[in-house]
Amino acid sequence: MSTPLDHFGYRRGTFSAEKVSLSKLAEEFGTPLYVYSKAAFSEPFNQLTQALGDVPHLLCFAVKANSNLSVLAHLAKIGAGMDLVSSGELKRALRAGSASSKIVFSGVGKTRSEIEEALAASIFSFNVESISELSLLSECAMAVGKTARVALRFNPDVDAQTHPYISTGLKENKFGLDRSEILKIGSQKAKYPGVEISGLSIHIGSQILSLSPFEDAFIKTKRMAAELEKKLGHPLSFLDLGGGVGITYDREKPPTIAAYAKLITKHFGSKSDLKSRYRILLEPGRMFAGNAGVLLSRVLHRKPRKGKDFVIVDAGMNDLARPALYGSYHGILPVEKSRGLGKQSKCDIVGPVCESSDCFAKSRKFPDRLRAGDLIAFLSTGAYGMTMASEYNTRSRPAEILVDQGHYELVRRRETFEEMIDAEVIRGKLK
Ligand SMILES: *Cc1c(COP(=O)(O)O)cnc(C)c1O
């Protein structure tokens, strides 16, 4: 279980990432700025690897959570596979040095060209989400004389008890295949000669805070696997149990890595009824990345209002979309500890973008002493932060820094204005 302050905290009065002062980074690289801790990515990876013990497994990082090439290269180097949802992410994973034998491709809307590209790369598996996708994949594989390894994505119809926008395992969600479709595929496998159905995959949602939806889904998946094997007439070799384990943003108490691994071991390990029959794939995103990053921002203005000030900062919803998208909570701390002392009053912390949803915190207690020019850090922004950033309002996206103990590296600079308009034309001419 990761918490916001595992790898970030005050050192000699200044908020720091590992051993690096964030005020120093702001001075050198400007704001808004994402700052990641390298150790924060490795720690949950190593813990989960250890906790899974003798369960044969592969941890495929969900690239959409944080797709910075240096982050992916670090995860690939320590042994992680990658879970992708687009050909762009495939190119990133390969560029970062990920082994194609450790790549799985998820997503409800894969295009023909994306499928062709992934076939050419010989990825480990396609997580197929519809019968029409299976036909297309089979056809594409036949055309190039390959057999595509497939996991059918099963929608187990369980309630992940999370935000409706990040709940994916209910019948009414667009994701996956239901039991009857899977059985139909199983009994008509001859219709899909270009694929080898080797597994089932599930992913029931994100930021899940209790183990019980996982357990429900695991039980249903085991039953589904047995039924599918009967129809296919051959055993499956792997089960992909998806991602979705929650993290602490505020006071949430998500399952610990140990408890999550124990549940997996109980259902799929050597002492389970399945006796480690299946290789287990996992697709953690938020669990590895969420508390591995902060977004550094500077206060631009403080606008007094009766009862509630507006604190206007230089990061906007284009830089960090989650609060506007899901009303999600992020801790906010002053970078200089001394600026946080003394009286606090209720404030709305808002960005400069022309939308009223460009609000990071409503009626949050905020130090009176924090003024224009002061730095703040938005915590727990390592997952779905930079990857959801846009250039809305023609604002370049934040730069990114990767910290390793006392060292730091600019791992993505801001795009320039010229780069932002590079693909545009005026009256048939490039600008
Ligand atoms: C988004 C996603 C994940 C990662 O989810 P987290 O909640 O970040 O762990 C894993 N698998 C699939 C198929 C996804 O779409």
Short mmCIF file of C-alpha atoms and ligand atoms in Angstrom, two decimals:
data_model
loop_
_atom_site.label_atom_id
_atom_site.label_comp_id
_atom_site.label_asym_id
_atom_site.label_seq_id
_atom_site.Cartn_x
_atom_site.Cartn_y
_atom_site.Cartn_z
CA MET A 1 0.00 0.00 0.00
CA SER A 2 1.53 3.30 -0.99
CA THR A 3 0.88 6.59 0.75
CA PRO A 4 1.56 10.15 -0.44
CA LEU A 5 4.58 10.70 1.79
CA ASP A 6 6.47 7.43 1.29
CA HIS A 7 9.14 9.06 -0.87
CA PHE A 8 8.37 12.75 -0.44
CA GLY A 9 8.66 14.85 2.68
CA TYR A 10 10.20 17.88 4.36
CA ARG A 11 13.99 17.98 4.58
CA ARG A 12 15.40 20.96 6.41
CA GLY A 13 12.10 22.75 6.02
CA THR A 14 11.68 22.23 2.26
CA PHE A 15 9.45 19.65 0.64
CA SER A 16 11.65 17.18 -1.20
CA ALA A 17 11.53 14.18 -3.50
CA GLU A 18 13.86 11.62 -1.97
CA LYS A 19 16.85 13.91 -1.25
CA VAL A 20 16.13 16.62 -3.80
CA SER A 21 14.56 19.93 -2.80
CA LEU A 22 11.49 20.84 -4.83
CA SER A 23 12.19 24.54 -4.57
CA LYS A 24 15.56 23.94 -6.23
CA LEU A 25 13.82 22.01 -9.02
CA ALA A 26 11.22 24.76 -9.48
CA GLU A 27 13.99 27.32 -9.80
CA GLU A 28 15.89 25.27 -12.35
CA PHE A 29 13.00 23.92 -14.44
CA GLY A 30 10.05 26.21 -13.76
CA THR A 31 6.49 25.20 -12.91
CA PRO A 32 4.15 23.37 -13.36
CA LEU A 33 6.51 20.44 -13.02
CA TYR A 34 5.92 16.75 -12.39
CA VAL A 35 8.53 15.21 -10.10
CA TYR A 36 8.82 11.43 -9.73
CA SER A 37 10.74 9.27 -7.30
CA LYS A 38 12.47 6.31 -8.91
CA ALA A 39 12.42 4.25 -5.71
CA ALA A 40 8.66 4.77 -5.43
CA PHE A 41 8.16 2.79 -8.65
CA SER A 42 10.54 -0.02 -7.71
CA GLU A 43 9.28 -0.53 -4.19
CA PRO A 44 5.75 -1.80 -4.91
CA PHE A 45 7.09 -3.80 -7.87
CA ASN A 46 9.63 -5.55 -5.65
CA GLN A 47 7.18 -6.02 -2.79
CA LEU A 48 4.54 -7.56 -5.02
CA THR A 49 7.09 -9.78 -6.76
CA GLN A 50 8.28 -11.08 -3.40
CA ALA A 51 4.83 -11.46 -1.92
CA LEU A 52 3.66 -13.57 -4.87
CA GLY A 53 6.34 -16.08 -3.95
CA ASP A 54 5.98 -19.28 -5.92
CA VAL A 55 2.95 -18.15 -7.95
CA PRO A 56 4.30 -18.07 -11.53
CA HIS A 57 3.62 -14.49 -12.53
CA LEU A 58 4.33 -11.49 -14.73
CA LEU A 59 3.65 -7.91 -13.63
CA CYS A 60 2.66 -5.80 -16.63
CA PHE A 61 2.68 -2.10 -15.78
CA ALA A 62 -0.38 -0.28 -17.17
CA VAL A 63 1.40 2.22 -19.38
CA LYS A 64 -1.55 4.61 -19.46
CA ALA A 65 -0.94 5.44 -15.78
CA ASN A 66 2.48 6.96 -16.49
CA SER A 67 4.04 6.60 -19.89
CA ASN A 68 7.20 8.67 -19.56
CA LEU A 69 9.94 6.79 -21.42
CA SER A 70 12.41 6.99 -18.54
CA VAL A 71 9.81 5.64 -16.13
CA LEU A 72 9.01 2.78 -18.52
CA ALA A 73 12.71 2.09 -19.08
CA HIS A 74 13.24 1.89 -15.32
CA LEU A 75 10.33 -0.52 -14.89
CA ALA A 76 11.44 -2.63 -17.85
CA LYS A 77 14.94 -2.79 -16.41
CA ILE A 78 13.74 -4.13 -13.08
CA GLY A 79 11.71 -6.80 -14.88
CA ALA A 80 8.22 -5.42 -15.41
CA GLY A 81 6.17 -6.21 -18.50
CA MET A 82 3.79 -3.68 -20.03
CA ASP A 83 0.02 -3.49 -20.48
CA LEU A 84 -0.95 -1.27 -23.41
CA VAL A 85 -4.10 0.23 -24.84
CA SER A 86 -2.85 1.78 -28.10
CA SER A 87 -0.16 1.51 -30.76
CA GLY A 88 1.35 4.71 -29.39
CA GLU A 89 1.84 2.96 -26.08
CA LEU A 90 3.28 -0.06 -27.91
CA LYS A 91 5.87 2.18 -29.55
CA ARG A 92 6.68 3.74 -26.18
CA ALA A 93 7.08 0.35 -24.48
CA LEU A 94 9.40 -0.93 -27.23
CA ARG A 95 11.36 2.31 -27.32
CA ALA A 96 11.83 2.05 -23.55
CA GLY A 97 13.38 -1.37 -23.98
CA SER A 98 10.48 -3.57 -22.91
CA ALA A 99 10.68 -7.17 -24.12
CA SER A 100 7.82 -7.87 -26.54
CA SER A 101 7.38 -11.23 -24.83
CA LYS A 102 6.23 -9.29 -21.76
CA ILE A 103 3.67 -7.07 -23.50
CA VAL A 104 -0.11 -7.47 -23.36
CA PHE A 105 -2.50 -5.36 -25.41
CA SER A 106 -5.83 -4.42 -23.78
CA GLY A 107 -8.63 -2.10 -24.87
CA VAL A 108 -12.12 -2.27 -26.37
CA GLY A 109 -11.35 -0.47 -29.61
CA LYS A 110 -8.23 -1.81 -31.26
CA THR A 111 -7.97 -0.83 -34.90
CA ARG A 112 -6.73 -3.06 -37.72
CA SER A 113 -3.47 -1.15 -38.00
CA GLU A 114 -2.90 -1.36 -34.25
CA ILE A 115 -3.46 -5.11 -34.38
CA GLU A 116 -1.08 -5.46 -37.35
CA GLU A 117 1.59 -3.47 -35.55
CA ALA A 118 1.29 -5.57 -32.39
CA LEU A 119 1.40 -8.79 -34.45
CA ALA A 120 4.55 -7.59 -36.16
CA ALA A 121 6.08 -6.94 -32.74
CA SER A 122 5.14 -10.47 -31.57
CA ILE A 123 3.67 -9.33 -28.26
CA PHE A 124 2.83 -11.89 -25.59
CA SER A 125 -0.95 -11.59 -25.74
CA PHE A 126 -3.98 -9.72 -27.02
CA ASN A 127 -6.71 -9.21 -24.44
CA VAL A 128 -9.71 -9.51 -26.74
CA GLU A 129 -12.87 -7.65 -25.76
CA SER A 130 -15.42 -8.53 -28.46
CA ILE A 131 -16.29 -11.25 -30.96
CA SER A 132 -15.75 -8.85 -33.84
CA GLU A 133 -12.27 -8.01 -32.52
CA LEU A 134 -11.48 -11.73 -32.33
CA SER A 135 -12.49 -12.20 -35.99
CA LEU A 136 -10.41 -9.23 -37.06
CA LEU A 137 -7.40 -10.43 -35.07
CA SER A 138 -7.68 -13.93 -36.51
CA GLU A 139 -7.89 -12.53 -40.04
CA CYS A 140 -4.89 -10.20 -39.53
CA ALA A 141 -2.80 -13.01 -38.01
CA MET A 142 -3.65 -15.41 -40.87
CA ALA A 143 -2.64 -12.76 -43.39
CA VAL A 144 0.88 -12.63 -41.96
CA GLY A 145 1.13 -16.35 -41.21
CA LYS A 146 1.15 -15.95 -37.44
CA THR A 147 -0.91 -17.32 -34.60
CA ALA A 148 -1.93 -14.65 -32.10
CA ARG A 149 -2.00 -15.62 -28.45
CA VAL A 150 -5.25 -14.44 -26.93
CA ALA A 151 -6.80 -13.91 -23.52
CA LEU A 152 -10.53 -13.34 -23.70
CA ARG A 153 -11.47 -10.42 -21.49
CA PHE A 154 -14.20 -11.66 -19.23
CA ASN A 155 -16.65 -9.19 -17.72
CA PRO A 156 -17.41 -10.90 -14.40
CA ASP A 157 -20.23 -8.50 -13.49
CA VAL A 158 -18.92 -7.49 -10.09
CA ASP A 159 -19.29 -4.10 -8.45
CA ALA A 160 -15.84 -2.67 -7.73
CA GLN A 161 -17.45 -0.05 -5.44
CA THR A 162 -15.41 2.72 -6.97
CA HIS A 163 -16.15 5.89 -8.94
CA PRO A 164 -18.59 5.06 -11.78
CA TYR A 165 -16.16 6.47 -14.38
CA ILE A 166 -13.46 3.99 -13.33
CA SER A 167 -15.68 1.00 -12.75
CA THR A 168 -15.28 -1.49 -15.59
CA GLY A 169 -16.43 -4.92 -14.42
CA LEU A 170 -20.19 -4.49 -14.42
CA LYS A 171 -22.55 -5.88 -17.05
CA GLU A 172 -23.51 -2.34 -18.05
CA ASN A 173 -19.88 -1.32 -18.72
CA LYS A 174 -18.53 -1.43 -22.27
CA PHE A 175 -15.66 -3.72 -21.31
CA GLY A 176 -15.11 -7.40 -21.94
CA LEU A 177 -17.18 -10.39 -23.00
CA ASP A 178 -19.92 -12.01 -20.95
CA ARG A 179 -20.11 -15.70 -20.09
CA SER A 180 -22.34 -16.68 -22.99
CA GLU A 181 -20.12 -14.94 -25.55
CA ILE A 182 -17.04 -16.66 -24.13
CA LEU A 183 -18.69 -20.07 -24.27
CA LYS A 184 -19.81 -19.40 -27.83
CA ILE A 185 -16.26 -18.52 -28.84
CA GLY A 186 -15.05 -21.67 -27.07
CA SER A 187 -17.37 -23.93 -29.02
CA GLN A 188 -16.73 -22.19 -32.34
CA LYS A 189 -12.96 -21.84 -32.09
CA ALA A 190 -12.54 -23.25 -35.58
CA LYS A 191 -13.96 -19.97 -36.85
CA TYR A 192 -10.83 -18.21 -35.57
CA PRO A 193 -7.89 -20.15 -37.01
CA GLY A 194 -5.42 -17.28 -36.58
CA VAL A 195 -5.64 -17.23 -32.81
CA GLU A 196 -4.77 -19.49 -29.94
CA ILE A 197 -7.04 -18.93 -26.97
CA SER A 198 -4.64 -19.35 -24.06
CA GLY A 199 -6.09 -17.31 -21.24
CA LEU A 200 -8.78 -15.17 -19.70
CA SER A 201 -8.28 -11.61 -18.54
CA ILE A 202 -10.26 -9.36 -16.23
CA HIS A 203 -9.97 -5.77 -15.06
CA ILE A 204 -12.85 -4.71 -12.88
CA GLY A 205 -12.05 -1.07 -12.22
CA SER A 206 -9.59 1.30 -10.65
CA GLN A 207 -8.88 2.73 -7.18
CA ILE A 208 -10.55 -0.30 -5.58
CA LEU A 209 -10.28 -0.12 -1.81
CA SER A 210 -11.40 -3.53 -0.65
CA LEU A 211 -10.40 -7.05 -1.56
CA SER A 212 -13.90 -8.44 -1.79
CA PRO A 213 -14.64 -7.34 -5.38
CA PHE A 214 -11.33 -8.91 -6.39
CA GLU A 215 -12.20 -12.14 -4.63
CA ASP A 216 -15.66 -12.25 -6.26
CA ALA A 217 -14.05 -11.70 -9.64
CA PHE A 218 -11.33 -14.32 -9.04
CA ILE A 219 -13.91 -16.96 -8.11
CA LYS A 220 -16.01 -16.18 -11.17
CA THR A 221 -12.92 -16.22 -13.37
CA LYS A 222 -11.83 -19.65 -12.11
CA ARG A 223 -15.29 -21.00 -12.87
CA MET A 224 -15.29 -19.34 -16.29
CA ALA A 225 -11.84 -20.76 -17.08
CA ALA A 226 -12.99 -24.29 -16.29
CA GLU A 227 -16.08 -23.90 -18.47
CA LEU A 228 -14.09 -22.42 -21.34
CA GLU A 229 -11.49 -25.19 -21.19
CA LYS A 230 -14.26 -27.76 -21.56
CA LYS A 231 -15.57 -26.05 -24.69
CA LEU A 232 -12.09 -25.57 -26.14
CA GLY A 233 -10.96 -29.09 -25.34
CA HIS A 234 -7.56 -27.81 -24.18
CA PRO A 235 -6.31 -26.10 -21.02
CA LEU A 236 -5.62 -22.39 -20.70
CA SER A 237 -2.10 -21.44 -19.72
CA PHE A 238 -2.53 -18.07 -18.07
CA LEU A 239 -4.98 -15.77 -16.33
CA ASP A 240 -4.56 -12.01 -16.40
CA LEU A 241 -6.15 -10.57 -13.26
CA GLY A 242 -5.85 -6.92 -14.34
CA GLY A 243 -5.01 -3.95 -12.14
CA GLY A 244 -7.17 -1.71 -10.03
CA VAL A 245 -5.74 -1.86 -6.52
CA GLY A 246 -6.31 1.51 -4.86
CA ILE A 247 -3.83 3.78 -3.11
CA THR A 248 -4.02 6.31 -0.29
CA TYR A 249 -4.71 9.82 -1.57
CA ASP A 250 -6.24 11.13 1.63
CA ARG A 251 -7.25 8.73 4.36
CA GLU A 252 -8.28 5.72 2.30
CA LYS A 253 -7.14 2.35 3.58
CA PRO A 254 -6.54 0.25 0.47
CA PRO A 255 -5.55 -3.41 0.70
CA THR A 256 -1.87 -3.90 1.45
CA ILE A 257 0.33 -5.49 -1.20
CA ALA A 258 0.78 -8.45 1.15
CA ALA A 259 -2.97 -8.96 1.53
CA TYR A 260 -3.58 -8.65 -2.20
CA ALA A 261 -0.81 -11.15 -2.95
CA LYS A 262 -2.18 -13.48 -0.29
CA LEU A 263 -5.58 -13.46 -1.94
CA ILE A 264 -3.99 -14.31 -5.29
CA THR A 265 -1.93 -17.08 -3.69
CA LYS A 266 -5.02 -18.46 -1.98
CA HIS A 267 -6.90 -18.79 -5.27
CA PHE A 268 -4.12 -19.52 -7.74
CA GLY A 269 -0.99 -20.60 -5.81
CA SER A 270 0.54 -24.02 -5.33
CA LYS A 271 -1.67 -24.79 -2.33
CA SER A 272 -4.90 -23.70 -4.04
CA ASP A 273 -7.32 -26.04 -5.80
CA LEU A 274 -5.61 -24.99 -9.05
CA LYS A 275 -2.14 -25.89 -7.76
CA SER A 276 -0.37 -23.07 -9.65
CA ARG A 277 -1.80 -24.38 -12.89
CA TYR A 278 -1.95 -20.95 -14.46
CA ARG A 279 0.68 -18.32 -14.92
CA ILE A 280 -0.78 -15.19 -13.34
CA LEU A 281 -0.47 -11.81 -15.08
CA LEU A 282 -1.26 -8.58 -13.25
CA GLU A 283 -1.68 -5.10 -14.72
CA PRO A 284 -1.00 -2.62 -11.92
CA GLY A 285 -0.95 1.05 -12.85
CA ARG A 286 -1.94 3.35 -10.03
CA MET A 287 -0.49 1.00 -7.42
CA PHE A 288 3.01 1.48 -8.87
CA ALA A 289 2.80 5.07 -10.04
CA GLY A 290 0.17 6.99 -8.05
CA ASN A 291 2.28 7.91 -5.08
CA ALA A 292 5.49 8.06 -7.10
CA GLY A 293 4.91 11.63 -8.24
CA VAL A 294 3.93 15.14 -7.23
CA LEU A 295 2.96 18.13 -9.33
CA LEU A 296 4.81 21.26 -8.37
CA SER A 297 3.02 24.55 -8.94
CA ARG A 298 3.38 28.21 -8.02
CA VAL A 299 0.70 30.44 -6.53
CA LEU A 300 -0.05 33.25 -9.00
CA HIS A 301 -2.65 35.26 -7.14
CA ARG A 302 -4.70 35.16 -4.01
CA LYS A 303 -8.10 36.71 -4.50
CA PRO A 304 -9.87 37.55 -1.25
CA ARG A 305 -13.59 36.87 -1.12
CA LYS A 306 -15.94 37.06 1.79
CA GLY A 307 -15.62 33.79 3.67
CA LYS A 308 -13.44 32.07 1.08
CA ASP A 309 -10.33 33.13 -0.85
CA PHE A 310 -9.52 31.92 -4.32
CA VAL A 311 -5.93 30.74 -4.61
CA ILE A 312 -5.00 30.81 -8.30
CA VAL A 313 -2.06 28.61 -9.19
CA ASP A 314 -0.07 28.11 -12.40
CA ALA A 315 -1.15 24.48 -12.86
CA GLY A 316 -4.50 23.94 -14.52
CA MET A 317 -6.90 21.14 -15.36
CA ASN A 318 -4.91 20.66 -18.56
CA ASP A 319 -1.91 19.67 -16.41
CA LEU A 320 -3.78 17.57 -13.86
CA ALA A 321 -7.24 16.52 -15.01
CA ARG A 322 -8.35 14.14 -12.26
CA PRO A 323 -10.01 16.67 -9.95
CA ALA A 324 -12.02 18.14 -12.84
CA LEU A 325 -12.77 14.71 -14.31
CA TYR A 326 -13.67 12.72 -11.21
CA GLY A 327 -13.76 15.28 -8.40
CA SER A 328 -10.76 13.44 -7.03
CA TYR A 329 -8.79 14.49 -3.97
CA HIS A 330 -5.11 15.40 -3.96
CA GLY A 331 -3.24 16.51 -0.87
CA ILE A 332 -1.70 19.98 -1.27
CA LEU A 333 1.34 21.08 0.73
CA PRO A 334 3.42 24.26 0.78
CA VAL A 335 6.95 23.55 -0.43
CA GLU A 336 8.43 25.77 2.28
CA LYS A 337 7.20 24.34 5.52
CA SER A 338 7.31 27.75 7.22
CA ARG A 339 4.69 29.09 4.78
CA GLY A 340 2.26 26.54 6.12
CA LEU A 341 2.49 27.67 9.74
CA GLY A 342 -0.09 29.82 11.47
CA LYS A 343 -3.75 30.37 10.79
CA GLN A 344 -5.58 28.51 8.02
CA SER A 345 -8.76 29.52 6.24
CA LYS A 346 -11.03 27.92 3.70
CA CYS A 347 -9.96 28.46 0.09
CA ASP A 348 -10.74 27.24 -3.39
CA ILE A 349 -7.48 26.21 -5.08
CA VAL A 350 -8.02 26.85 -8.78
CA GLY A 351 -6.09 26.89 -12.04
CA PRO A 352 -5.92 29.55 -14.77
CA VAL A 353 -7.98 27.65 -17.38
CA CYS A 354 -11.26 29.18 -18.53
CA GLU A 355 -13.57 26.55 -17.04
CA SER A 356 -15.19 26.53 -13.64
CA SER A 357 -14.28 22.85 -13.36
CA ASP A 358 -10.63 23.97 -13.30
CA CYS A 359 -10.63 23.56 -9.54
CA PHE A 360 -8.26 21.36 -7.54
CA ALA A 361 -9.83 21.74 -4.12
CA LYS A 362 -13.01 23.37 -2.88
CA SER A 363 -13.28 24.94 0.59
CA ARG A 364 -9.97 23.35 1.61
CA LYS A 365 -8.17 24.68 4.71
CA PHE A 366 -5.17 26.57 3.33
CA PRO A 367 -2.49 28.58 5.18
CA ASP A 368 -3.19 32.34 5.30
CA ARG A 369 0.50 32.95 4.91
CA LEU A 370 0.68 31.32 1.46
CA ARG A 371 0.73 34.06 -1.14
CA ALA A 372 1.60 34.81 -4.75
CA GLY A 373 5.05 33.44 -5.56
CA ASP A 374 4.92 30.57 -3.08
CA LEU A 375 5.31 27.00 -4.26
CA ILE A 376 2.88 24.17 -3.55
CA ALA A 377 2.94 20.46 -4.30
CA PHE A 378 -0.07 18.40 -5.40
CA LEU A 379 0.51 14.96 -3.94
CA SER A 380 -0.20 11.51 -5.40
CA THR A 381 -0.10 12.68 -9.01
CA GLY A 382 2.26 10.05 -10.44
CA ALA A 383 -0.58 8.10 -12.08
CA TYR A 384 -3.08 9.55 -14.57
CA GLY A 385 -1.44 12.94 -14.12
CA MET A 386 0.89 13.72 -17.01
CA THR A 387 -0.70 11.03 -19.19
CA MET A 388 -4.03 12.86 -19.04
CA ALA A 389 -2.49 16.30 -19.58
CA SER A 390 -3.49 18.27 -22.66
CA GLU A 391 -2.58 21.52 -24.36
CA TYR A 392 -6.02 23.04 -23.70
CA ASN A 393 -5.83 26.83 -23.73
CA THR A 394 -2.61 26.40 -25.76
CA ARG A 395 -0.67 25.74 -22.60
CA SER A 396 2.34 23.50 -22.94
CA ARG A 397 2.18 20.46 -20.71
CA PRO A 398 4.38 20.28 -17.60
CA ALA A 399 7.99 19.14 -17.76
CA GLU A 400 8.90 15.95 -15.90
CA ILE A 401 11.79 15.17 -13.55
CA LEU A 402 12.89 11.75 -12.33
CA VAL A 403 14.68 11.77 -8.99
CA ASP A 404 17.03 9.03 -7.85
CA GLN A 405 18.25 9.65 -4.31
CA GLY A 406 20.25 12.88 -4.56
CA HIS A 407 20.28 12.91 -8.37
CA TYR A 408 17.67 14.22 -10.75
CA GLU A 409 17.14 14.27 -14.46
CA LEU A 410 14.84 16.22 -16.75
CA VAL A 411 13.04 13.31 -18.44
CA ARG A 412 10.71 15.43 -20.50
CA ARG A 413 11.01 19.12 -21.25
CA ARG A 414 7.97 21.29 -21.95
CA GLU A 415 6.98 21.53 -25.60
CA THR A 416 7.64 24.93 -27.11
CA PHE A 417 4.91 27.04 -28.73
CA GLU A 418 6.38 26.19 -32.16
CA GLU A 419 6.09 22.49 -31.38
CA MET A 420 2.50 22.92 -30.27
CA ILE A 421 1.48 24.43 -33.61
CA ASP A 422 3.87 22.39 -35.73
CA ALA A 423 1.20 20.28 -37.46
CA GLU A 424 -1.18 23.15 -38.20
CA VAL A 425 -1.62 25.05 -41.45
CA ILE A 426 -2.97 28.47 -42.41
CA ARG A 427 -4.42 28.74 -45.93
CA GLY A 428 -2.70 25.61 -47.10
CA LYS A 429 0.71 26.65 -45.80
CA LEU A 430 2.59 25.60 -42.73
CA LYS A 431 2.40 28.71 -40.51
C1 LIG B 1 -6.35 1.13 -16.70
C2 LIG B 1 -6.13 -0.30 -16.76
C3 LIG B 1 -5.29 -0.94 -15.84
C4 LIG B 1 -4.62 -0.20 -14.69
O1 LIG B 1 -5.52 0.17 -13.70
P1 LIG B 1 -5.00 0.72 -12.31
O2 LIG B 1 -6.22 1.02 -11.55
O3 LIG B 1 -4.19 1.93 -12.59
O4 LIG B 1 -4.20 -0.36 -11.68
C5 LIG B 1 -5.06 -2.29 -15.98
N1 LIG B 1 -5.66 -3.00 -16.97
C6 LIG B 1 -6.48 -2.43 -17.87
C7 LIG B 1 -7.09 -3.26 -18.92
C8 LIG B 1 -6.76 -1.06 -17.79
O5 LIG B 1 -7.59 -0.51 -18.67
#
